[in-house]
Tab-separated table of C-alpha atoms in Angstrom:
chain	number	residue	atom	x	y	z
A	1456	UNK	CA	-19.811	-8.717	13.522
A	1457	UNK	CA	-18.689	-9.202	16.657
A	1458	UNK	CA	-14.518	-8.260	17.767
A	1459	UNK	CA	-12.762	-11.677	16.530
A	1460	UNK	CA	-10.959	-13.688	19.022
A	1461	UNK	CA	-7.517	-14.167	18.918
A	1462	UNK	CA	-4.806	-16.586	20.303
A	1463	UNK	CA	-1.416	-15.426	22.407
A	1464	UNK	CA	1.222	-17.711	21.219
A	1465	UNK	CA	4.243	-18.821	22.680
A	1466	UNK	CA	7.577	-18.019	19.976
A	1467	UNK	CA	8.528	-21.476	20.228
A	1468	UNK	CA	4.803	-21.926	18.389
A	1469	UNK	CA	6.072	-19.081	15.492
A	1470	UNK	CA	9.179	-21.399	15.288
A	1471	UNK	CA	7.538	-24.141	14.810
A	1472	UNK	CA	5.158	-22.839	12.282
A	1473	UNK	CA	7.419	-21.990	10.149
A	1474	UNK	CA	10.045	-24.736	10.339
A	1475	UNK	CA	12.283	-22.995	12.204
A	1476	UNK	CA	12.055	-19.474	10.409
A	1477	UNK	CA	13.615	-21.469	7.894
A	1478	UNK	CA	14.975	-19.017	4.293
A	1479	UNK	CA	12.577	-21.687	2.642
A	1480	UNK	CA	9.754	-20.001	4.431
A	1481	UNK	CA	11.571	-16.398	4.209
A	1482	UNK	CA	8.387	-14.325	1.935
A	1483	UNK	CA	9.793	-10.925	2.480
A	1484	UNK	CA	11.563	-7.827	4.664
A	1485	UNK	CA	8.822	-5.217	5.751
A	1486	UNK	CA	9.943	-1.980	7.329
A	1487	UNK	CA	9.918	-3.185	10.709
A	1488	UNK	CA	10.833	-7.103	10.203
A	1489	UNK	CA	10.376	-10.196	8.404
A	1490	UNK	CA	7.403	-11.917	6.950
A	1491	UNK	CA	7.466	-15.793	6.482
A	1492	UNK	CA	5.522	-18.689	5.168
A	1493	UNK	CA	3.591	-21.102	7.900
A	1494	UNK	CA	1.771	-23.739	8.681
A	1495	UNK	CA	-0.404	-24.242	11.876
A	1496	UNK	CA	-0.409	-28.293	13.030
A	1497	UNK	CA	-3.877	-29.356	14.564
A	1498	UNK	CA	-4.628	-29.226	17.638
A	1499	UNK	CA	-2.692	-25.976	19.406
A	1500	UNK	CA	-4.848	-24.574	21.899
A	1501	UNK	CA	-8.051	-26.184	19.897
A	1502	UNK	CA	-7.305	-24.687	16.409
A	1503	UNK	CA	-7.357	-26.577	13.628
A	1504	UNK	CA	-4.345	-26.596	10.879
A	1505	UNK	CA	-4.300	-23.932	8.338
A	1506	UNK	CA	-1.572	-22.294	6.449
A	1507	UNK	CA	-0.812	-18.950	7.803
A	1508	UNK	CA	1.839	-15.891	7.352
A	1509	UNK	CA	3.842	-15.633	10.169
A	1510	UNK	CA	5.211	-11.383	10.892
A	1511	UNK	CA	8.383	-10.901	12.897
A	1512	UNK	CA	9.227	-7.361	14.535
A	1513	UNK	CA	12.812	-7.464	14.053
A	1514	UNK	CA	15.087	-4.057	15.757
A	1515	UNK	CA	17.965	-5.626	13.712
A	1516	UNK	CA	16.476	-5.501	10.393
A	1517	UNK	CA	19.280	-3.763	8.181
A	1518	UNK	CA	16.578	-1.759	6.176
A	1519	UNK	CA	15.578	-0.163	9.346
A	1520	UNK	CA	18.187	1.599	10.651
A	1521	UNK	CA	19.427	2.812	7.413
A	1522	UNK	CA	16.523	5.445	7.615
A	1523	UNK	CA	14.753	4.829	10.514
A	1524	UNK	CA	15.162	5.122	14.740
A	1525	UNK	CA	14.233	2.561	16.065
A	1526	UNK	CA	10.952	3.140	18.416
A	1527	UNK	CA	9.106	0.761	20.623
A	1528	UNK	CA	8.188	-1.981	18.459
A	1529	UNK	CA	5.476	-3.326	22.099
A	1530	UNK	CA	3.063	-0.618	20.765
A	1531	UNK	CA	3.003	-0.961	17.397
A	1532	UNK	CA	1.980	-5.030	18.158
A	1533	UNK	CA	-0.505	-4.043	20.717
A	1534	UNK	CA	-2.121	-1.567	18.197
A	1535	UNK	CA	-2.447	-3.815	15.681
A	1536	UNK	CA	-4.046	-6.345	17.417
A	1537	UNK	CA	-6.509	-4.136	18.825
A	1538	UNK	CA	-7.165	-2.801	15.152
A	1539	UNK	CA	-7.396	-5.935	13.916
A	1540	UNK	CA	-9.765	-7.342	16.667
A	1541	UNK	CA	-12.426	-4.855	15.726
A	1542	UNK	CA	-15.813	-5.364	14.346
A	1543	UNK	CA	-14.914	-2.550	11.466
A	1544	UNK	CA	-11.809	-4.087	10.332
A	1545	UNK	CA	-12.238	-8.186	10.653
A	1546	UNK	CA	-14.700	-8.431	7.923
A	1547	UNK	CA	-13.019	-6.452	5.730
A	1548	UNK	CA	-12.273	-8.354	2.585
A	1549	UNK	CA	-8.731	-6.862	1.759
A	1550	UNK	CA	-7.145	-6.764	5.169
A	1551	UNK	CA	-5.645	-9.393	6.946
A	1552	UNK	CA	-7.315	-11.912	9.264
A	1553	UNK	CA	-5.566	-12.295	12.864
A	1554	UNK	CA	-5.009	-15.402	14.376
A	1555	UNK	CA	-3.016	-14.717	17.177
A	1556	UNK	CA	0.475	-12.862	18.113
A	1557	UNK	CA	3.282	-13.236	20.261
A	1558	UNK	CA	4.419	-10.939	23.188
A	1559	UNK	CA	6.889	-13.000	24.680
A	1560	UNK	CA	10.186	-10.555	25.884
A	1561	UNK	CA	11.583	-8.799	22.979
A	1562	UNK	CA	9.717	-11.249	20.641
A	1563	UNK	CA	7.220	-10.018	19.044
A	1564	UNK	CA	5.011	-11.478	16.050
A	1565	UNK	CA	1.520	-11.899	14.633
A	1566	UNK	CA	-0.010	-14.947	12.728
A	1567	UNK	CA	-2.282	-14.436	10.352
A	1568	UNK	CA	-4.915	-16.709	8.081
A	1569	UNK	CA	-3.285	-16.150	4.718
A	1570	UNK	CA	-1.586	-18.523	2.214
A	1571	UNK	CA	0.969	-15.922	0.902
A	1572	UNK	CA	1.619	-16.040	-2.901
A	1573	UNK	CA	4.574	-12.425	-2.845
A	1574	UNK	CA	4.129	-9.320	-1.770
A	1575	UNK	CA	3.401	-6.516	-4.344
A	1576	UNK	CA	6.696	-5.118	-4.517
A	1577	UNK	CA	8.020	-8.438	-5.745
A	1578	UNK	CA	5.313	-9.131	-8.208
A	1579	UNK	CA	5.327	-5.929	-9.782
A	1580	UNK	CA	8.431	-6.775	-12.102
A	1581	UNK	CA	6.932	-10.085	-13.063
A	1582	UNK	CA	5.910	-10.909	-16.556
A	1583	UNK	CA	3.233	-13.210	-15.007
A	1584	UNK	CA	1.470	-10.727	-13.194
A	1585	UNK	CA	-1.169	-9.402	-16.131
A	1586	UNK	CA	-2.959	-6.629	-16.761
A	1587	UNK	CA	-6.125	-7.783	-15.604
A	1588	UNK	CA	-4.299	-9.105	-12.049
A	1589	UNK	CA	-2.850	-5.654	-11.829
A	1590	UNK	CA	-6.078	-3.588	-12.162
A	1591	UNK	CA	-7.764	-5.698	-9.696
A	1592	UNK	CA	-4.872	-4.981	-7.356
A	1593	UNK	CA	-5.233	-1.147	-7.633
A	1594	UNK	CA	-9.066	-1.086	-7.695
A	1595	UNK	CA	-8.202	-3.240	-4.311
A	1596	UNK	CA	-6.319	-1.628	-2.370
A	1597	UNK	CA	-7.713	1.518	-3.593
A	1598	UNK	CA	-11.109	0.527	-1.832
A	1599	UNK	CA	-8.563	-0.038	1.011
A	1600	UNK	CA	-7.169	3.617	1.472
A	1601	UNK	CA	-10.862	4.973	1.006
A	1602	UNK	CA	-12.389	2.243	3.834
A	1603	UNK	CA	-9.635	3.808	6.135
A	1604	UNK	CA	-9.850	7.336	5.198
A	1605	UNK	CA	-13.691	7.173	5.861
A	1606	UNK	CA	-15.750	9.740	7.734
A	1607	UNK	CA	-16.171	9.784	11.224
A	1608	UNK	CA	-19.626	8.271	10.934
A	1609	UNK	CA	-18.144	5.066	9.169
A	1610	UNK	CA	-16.289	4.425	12.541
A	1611	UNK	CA	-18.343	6.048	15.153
A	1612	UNK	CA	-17.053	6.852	17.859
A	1613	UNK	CA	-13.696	7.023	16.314
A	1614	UNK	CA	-12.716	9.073	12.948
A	1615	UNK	CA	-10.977	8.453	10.138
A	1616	UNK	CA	-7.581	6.608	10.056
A	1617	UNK	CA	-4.063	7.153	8.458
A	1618	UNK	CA	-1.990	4.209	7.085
A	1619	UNK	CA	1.131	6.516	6.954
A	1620	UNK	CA	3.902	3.422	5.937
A	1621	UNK	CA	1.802	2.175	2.032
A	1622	UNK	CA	4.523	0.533	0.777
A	1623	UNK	CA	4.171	-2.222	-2.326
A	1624	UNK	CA	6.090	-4.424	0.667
A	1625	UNK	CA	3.390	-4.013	3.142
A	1626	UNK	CA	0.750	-5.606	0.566
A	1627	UNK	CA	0.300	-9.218	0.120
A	1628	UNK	CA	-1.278	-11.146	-2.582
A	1629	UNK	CA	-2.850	-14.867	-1.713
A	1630	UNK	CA	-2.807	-17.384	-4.381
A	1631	UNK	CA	-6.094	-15.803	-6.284
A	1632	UNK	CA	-4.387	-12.222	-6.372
A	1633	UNK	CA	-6.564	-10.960	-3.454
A	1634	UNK	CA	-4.978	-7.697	-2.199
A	1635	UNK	CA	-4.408	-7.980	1.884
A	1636	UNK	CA	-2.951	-5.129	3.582
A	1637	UNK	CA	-0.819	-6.476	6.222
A	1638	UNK	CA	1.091	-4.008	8.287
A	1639	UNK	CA	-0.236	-1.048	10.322
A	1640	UNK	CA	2.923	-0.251	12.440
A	1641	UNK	CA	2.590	3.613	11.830
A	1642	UNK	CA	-1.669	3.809	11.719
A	1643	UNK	CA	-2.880	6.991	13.066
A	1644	UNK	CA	-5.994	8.582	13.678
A	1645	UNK	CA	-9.311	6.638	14.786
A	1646	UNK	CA	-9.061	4.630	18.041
A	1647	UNK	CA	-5.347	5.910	18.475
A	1648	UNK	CA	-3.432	8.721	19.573
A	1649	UNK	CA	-3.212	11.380	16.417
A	1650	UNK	CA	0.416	11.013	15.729
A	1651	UNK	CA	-0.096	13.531	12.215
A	1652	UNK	CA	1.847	16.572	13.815
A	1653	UNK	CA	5.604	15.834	13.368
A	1654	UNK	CA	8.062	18.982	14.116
A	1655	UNK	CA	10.150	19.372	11.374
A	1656	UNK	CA	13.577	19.213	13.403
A	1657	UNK	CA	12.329	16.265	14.882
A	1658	UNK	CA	11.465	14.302	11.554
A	1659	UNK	CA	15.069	12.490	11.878
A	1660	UNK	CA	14.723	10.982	14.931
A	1661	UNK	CA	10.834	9.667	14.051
A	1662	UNK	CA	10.026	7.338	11.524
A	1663	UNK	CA	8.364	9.295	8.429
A	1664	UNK	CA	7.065	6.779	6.273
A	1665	UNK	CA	8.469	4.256	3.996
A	1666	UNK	CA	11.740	5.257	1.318
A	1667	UNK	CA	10.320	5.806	-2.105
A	1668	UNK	CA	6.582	6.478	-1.153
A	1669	UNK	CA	7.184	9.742	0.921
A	1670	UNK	CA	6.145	12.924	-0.712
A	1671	UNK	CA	8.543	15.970	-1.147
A	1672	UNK	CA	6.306	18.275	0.728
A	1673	UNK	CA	5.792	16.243	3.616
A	1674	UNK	CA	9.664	16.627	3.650
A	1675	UNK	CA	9.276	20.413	4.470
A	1676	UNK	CA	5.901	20.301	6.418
A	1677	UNK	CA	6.049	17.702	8.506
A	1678	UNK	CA	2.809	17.073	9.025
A	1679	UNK	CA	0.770	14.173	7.671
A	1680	UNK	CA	-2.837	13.939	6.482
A	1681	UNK	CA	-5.304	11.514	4.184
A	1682	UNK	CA	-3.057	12.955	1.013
A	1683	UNK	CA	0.191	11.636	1.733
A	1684	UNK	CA	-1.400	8.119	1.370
A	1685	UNK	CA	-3.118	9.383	-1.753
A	1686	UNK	CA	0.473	10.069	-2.651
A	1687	UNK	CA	2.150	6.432	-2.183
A	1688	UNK	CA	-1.096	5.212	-3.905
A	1689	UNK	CA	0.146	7.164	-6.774
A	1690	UNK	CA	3.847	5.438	-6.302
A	1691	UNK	CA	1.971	2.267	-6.489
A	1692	UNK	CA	-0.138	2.703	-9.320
A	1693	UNK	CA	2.916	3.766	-11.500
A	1694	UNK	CA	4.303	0.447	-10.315
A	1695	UNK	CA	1.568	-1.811	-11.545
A	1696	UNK	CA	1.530	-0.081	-15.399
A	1697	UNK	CA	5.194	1.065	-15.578
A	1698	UNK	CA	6.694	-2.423	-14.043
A	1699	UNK	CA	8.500	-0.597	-11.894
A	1700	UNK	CA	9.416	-0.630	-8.103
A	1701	UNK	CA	12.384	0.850	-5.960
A	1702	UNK	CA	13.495	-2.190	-3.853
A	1703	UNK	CA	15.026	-0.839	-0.539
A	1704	UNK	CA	17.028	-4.581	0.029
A	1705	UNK	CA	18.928	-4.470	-3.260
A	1706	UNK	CA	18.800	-0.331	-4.482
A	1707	UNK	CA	19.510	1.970	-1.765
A	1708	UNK	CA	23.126	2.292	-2.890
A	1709	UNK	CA	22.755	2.150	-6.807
A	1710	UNK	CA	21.677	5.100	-8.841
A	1711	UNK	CA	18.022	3.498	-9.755
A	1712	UNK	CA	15.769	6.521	-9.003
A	1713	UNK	CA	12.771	6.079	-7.023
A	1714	UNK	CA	9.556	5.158	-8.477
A	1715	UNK	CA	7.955	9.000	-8.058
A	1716	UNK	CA	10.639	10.815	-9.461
A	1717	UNK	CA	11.331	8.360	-12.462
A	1718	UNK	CA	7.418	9.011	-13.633
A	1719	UNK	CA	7.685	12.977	-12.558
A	1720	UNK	CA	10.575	13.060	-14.451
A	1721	UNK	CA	9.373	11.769	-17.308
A	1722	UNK	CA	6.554	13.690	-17.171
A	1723	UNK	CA	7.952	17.067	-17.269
A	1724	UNK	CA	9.507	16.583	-20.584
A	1725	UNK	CA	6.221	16.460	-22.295
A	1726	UNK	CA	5.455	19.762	-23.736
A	1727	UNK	CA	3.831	22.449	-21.909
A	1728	UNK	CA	2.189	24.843	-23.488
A	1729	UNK	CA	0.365	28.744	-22.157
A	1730	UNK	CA	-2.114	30.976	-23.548
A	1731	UNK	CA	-0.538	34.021	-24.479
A	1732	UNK	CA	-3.646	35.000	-26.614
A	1733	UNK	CA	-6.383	34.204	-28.247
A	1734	UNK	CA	-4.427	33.404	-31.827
A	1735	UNK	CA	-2.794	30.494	-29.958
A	1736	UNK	CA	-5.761	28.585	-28.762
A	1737	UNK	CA	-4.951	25.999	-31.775
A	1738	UNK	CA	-1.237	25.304	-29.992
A	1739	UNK	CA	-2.866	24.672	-26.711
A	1740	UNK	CA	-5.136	22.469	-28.291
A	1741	UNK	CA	-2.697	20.431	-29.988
A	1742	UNK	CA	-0.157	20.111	-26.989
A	1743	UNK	CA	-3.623	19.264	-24.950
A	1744	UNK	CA	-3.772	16.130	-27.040
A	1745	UNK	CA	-0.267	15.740	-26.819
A	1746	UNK	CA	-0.099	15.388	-23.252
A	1747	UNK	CA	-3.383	13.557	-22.901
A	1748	UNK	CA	-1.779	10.739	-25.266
A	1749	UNK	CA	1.122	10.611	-22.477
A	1750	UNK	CA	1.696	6.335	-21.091
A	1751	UNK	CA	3.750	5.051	-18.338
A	1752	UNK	CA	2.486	1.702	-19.237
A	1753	UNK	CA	5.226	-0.496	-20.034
A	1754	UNK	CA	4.944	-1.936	-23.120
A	1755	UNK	CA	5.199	-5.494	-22.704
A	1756	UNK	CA	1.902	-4.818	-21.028
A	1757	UNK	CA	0.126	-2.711	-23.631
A	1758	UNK	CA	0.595	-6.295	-25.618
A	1759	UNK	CA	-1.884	-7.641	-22.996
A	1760	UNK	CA	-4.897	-8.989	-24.971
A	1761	UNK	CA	-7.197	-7.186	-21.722
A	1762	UNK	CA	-5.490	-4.069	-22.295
A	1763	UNK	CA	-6.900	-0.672	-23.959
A	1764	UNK	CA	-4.842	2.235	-25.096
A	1765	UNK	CA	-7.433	4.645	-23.555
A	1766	UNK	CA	-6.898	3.048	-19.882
A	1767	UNK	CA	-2.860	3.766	-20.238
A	1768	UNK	CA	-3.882	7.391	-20.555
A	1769	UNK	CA	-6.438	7.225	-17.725
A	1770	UNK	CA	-4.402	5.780	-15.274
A	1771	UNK	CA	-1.357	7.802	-16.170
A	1772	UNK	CA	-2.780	11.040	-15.485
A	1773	UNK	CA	-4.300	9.779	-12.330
A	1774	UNK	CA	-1.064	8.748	-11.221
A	1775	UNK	CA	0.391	11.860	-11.965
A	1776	UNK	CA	-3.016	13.341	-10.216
A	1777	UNK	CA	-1.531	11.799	-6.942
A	1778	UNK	CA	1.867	12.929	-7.397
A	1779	UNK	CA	0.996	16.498	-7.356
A	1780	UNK	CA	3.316	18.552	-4.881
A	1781	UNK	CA	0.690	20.180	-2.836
A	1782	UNK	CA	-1.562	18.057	-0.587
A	1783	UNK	CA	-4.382	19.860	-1.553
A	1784	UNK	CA	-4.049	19.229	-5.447
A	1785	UNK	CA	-4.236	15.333	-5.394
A	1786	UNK	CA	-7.521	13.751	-5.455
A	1787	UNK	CA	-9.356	12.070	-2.156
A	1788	UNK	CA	-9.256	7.978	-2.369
A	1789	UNK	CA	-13.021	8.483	-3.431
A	1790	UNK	CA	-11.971	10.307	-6.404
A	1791	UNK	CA	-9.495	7.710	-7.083
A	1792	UNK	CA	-11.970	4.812	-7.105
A	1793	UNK	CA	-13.882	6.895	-9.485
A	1794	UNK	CA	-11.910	7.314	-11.767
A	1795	UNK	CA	-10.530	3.819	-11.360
A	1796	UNK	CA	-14.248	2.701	-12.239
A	1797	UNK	CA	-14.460	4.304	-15.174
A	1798	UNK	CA	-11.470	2.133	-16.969
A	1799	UNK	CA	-12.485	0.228	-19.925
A	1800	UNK	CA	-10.758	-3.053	-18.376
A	1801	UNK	CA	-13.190	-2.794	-15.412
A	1802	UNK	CA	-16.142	-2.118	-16.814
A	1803	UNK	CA	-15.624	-5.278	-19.828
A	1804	UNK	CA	-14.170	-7.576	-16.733
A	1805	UNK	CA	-15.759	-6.531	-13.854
A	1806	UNK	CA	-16.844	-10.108	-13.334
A	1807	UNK	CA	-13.675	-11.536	-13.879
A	1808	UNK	CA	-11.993	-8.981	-11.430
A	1809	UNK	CA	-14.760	-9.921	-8.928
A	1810	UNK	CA	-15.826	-6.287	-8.450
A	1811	UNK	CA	-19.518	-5.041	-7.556
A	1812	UNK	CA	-19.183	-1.696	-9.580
A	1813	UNK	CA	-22.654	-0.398	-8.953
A	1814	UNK	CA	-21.635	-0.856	-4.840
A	1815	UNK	CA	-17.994	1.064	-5.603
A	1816	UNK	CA	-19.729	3.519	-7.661
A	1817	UNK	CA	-22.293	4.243	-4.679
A	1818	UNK	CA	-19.491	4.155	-1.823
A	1819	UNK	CA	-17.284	6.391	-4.334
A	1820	UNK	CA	-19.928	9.703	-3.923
A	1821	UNK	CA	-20.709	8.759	-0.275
């Protein structure tokens, strides 16, 4: 496919889209702005009228510089349109299709062709959003992570790429539940500059990810790689079976604990158990089972007629796979979609989720 073709638009067009940026149209914060509801009349510069999403840049966004420095927000547009142009990302099915973005002064935005139903973060908590919707989500934007973290050959002449800022915020659902990624502001890697070294007195004055998905190691490393997304992925998958998310709008001053910790936290008060000789074998066995019993699923969901006990186990200790302190303990996305695969719920509604399984399965041992 060849690079798509995108329109410059004027800010009085954003405006207009979106009835003024009215709160009516208001979908959510992301870490560097606002994301709002649109509509496209006929007829500007030839295009025909669609309902789009509509992403603001915004320095003065209140969740930004409660963490964050604020950097050149000029680059991160330009970047993403030039990801977003390319013949490797416009045909992907769970990424976002440009339209066109604004570089007018300071105001910056991008359109994009999406109907927005909520972002992740805001369905999570939902009673609505089922089991089935959920698992389609993280077999989803799982494929996402592992399209990006791709070898070099995948994206010749460029390598792989890191996403760097997964945050349930960044990840927008249209009206079937279709997973689009929809912010790249801190992408690395590929076609652009390898921004994965950070010095670790710097790491304050750079923005290091998003609050809640950031790993602890990172913290005394500084430098990133494929596994801190593999991390975040983890946040997010104890999210979509636990119900639970870490809002950064309404939580950063309450004593609700993030996501990661909450599930780590629970998970080190299961027993643990160690071979001190052979006449204990039958303890480690039985703590084995013990632990391999263990569910963050929440339990309004294990009611879910689509849901099987053996999955809450499954995707428990995968969760807890990509949690793992050390970089080099969590799984690659690959692994992830593997084991993802191998769910009861997908292989019984594969169908219904709209997955090709025999196609993961392949690209999952590529």
């Amino acid at each position: 496919m060849e690079s798509l073709n995108v329109t410059e638009f004027l800010y009085e067009h954003l405006n207009e889209f979106t009835n003024g940026f009215s709160e009516e149209n208001f979908v959510s914060n992301f870490q560097f702005g606002k994301v709002y509801r649109g509509k496209m009349p006929p007829g500007i510069y030839g295009k025909e009228a669609k309902d789009v999403m509509v992403k603001i840049w915004d320095a003065s966004n209140n969740r930004l510089y409660r963490v964050y420095h604020p950097v050149e927000n000029r680059v991160r547009l330009a970047e993403e349109v030039v990801l977003l142009k390319h013949r490797t990302m416009n045909s992907h099915p769970n990424l976002v299709k440009l339209v066109g973005f604004c570089w007018q002064n300071d105001k910056l935005g991008a359109v994009y062709d999406l109907d927005p139903l909520h972002t992740l973060r805001d369905l999570i908590p939902k009673g609505c959003f089922d089991w089935l919707k959920r698992m389609k989500v993280a077999v989803e934007f799982a494929r996402v992570l592992a399209f990006f973290h791709a070898p070099k050959k995948c994206f010749l002449p460029y390598g792989p790429y890191l996403i760097r800022n997964v945050d349930a915020t960044h990840i927008m659902l249209d009206k079937d539940y279709n997973t689009k990624l929809f912010d790249f502001s801190m992408v690395s890697g590929g076609m652009f500059p390898d921004r994965n070294k950070v010095r670790l007195h710097a790491l304050r004055g750079y923005t290091s990810g998003c609050i809640g998905y950031v790993d602890t190691c990172f913290a005394y490393t500084g430098g990133w790689c494929e596994k801190n997304d593999v991390y975040a992925f983890g946040v997010i998958l104890v999210g979509l079976i636990a119900k639970r998310v870490f809002n950064t709008d309404t939580d950063m001053d309450t004593n609700i604990p993030f996501v990661d910790d909450w599930a780590l936290s629970l998970y080190e008060k299961q027993p643990k158990f160690s071979l001190i000789d052979k006449g204990l074998a039958w303890v480690s066995s039985v703590y084995k089972k013990k632990q391999s019993k263990f569910s963050l699923v929440d339990q309004s969901l294990e009611a879910d007629p689509a849901f099987n006990s053996s999955d809450g186990h499954k995707l428990t200790k995968l969760a807890m796979w990509c949690l793992k302190y050390f970089p080099r303990d969590r799984p690659t996305m690959k692994q992830v979609i593997k084991c993802l695969l191998d769910l009861h719920v997908v292989k019984i509604h594969a169908s219904t989720l709209g997955l090709n399984t025999k196609l993961d399965h392949a690209f999952s041992v590529v």
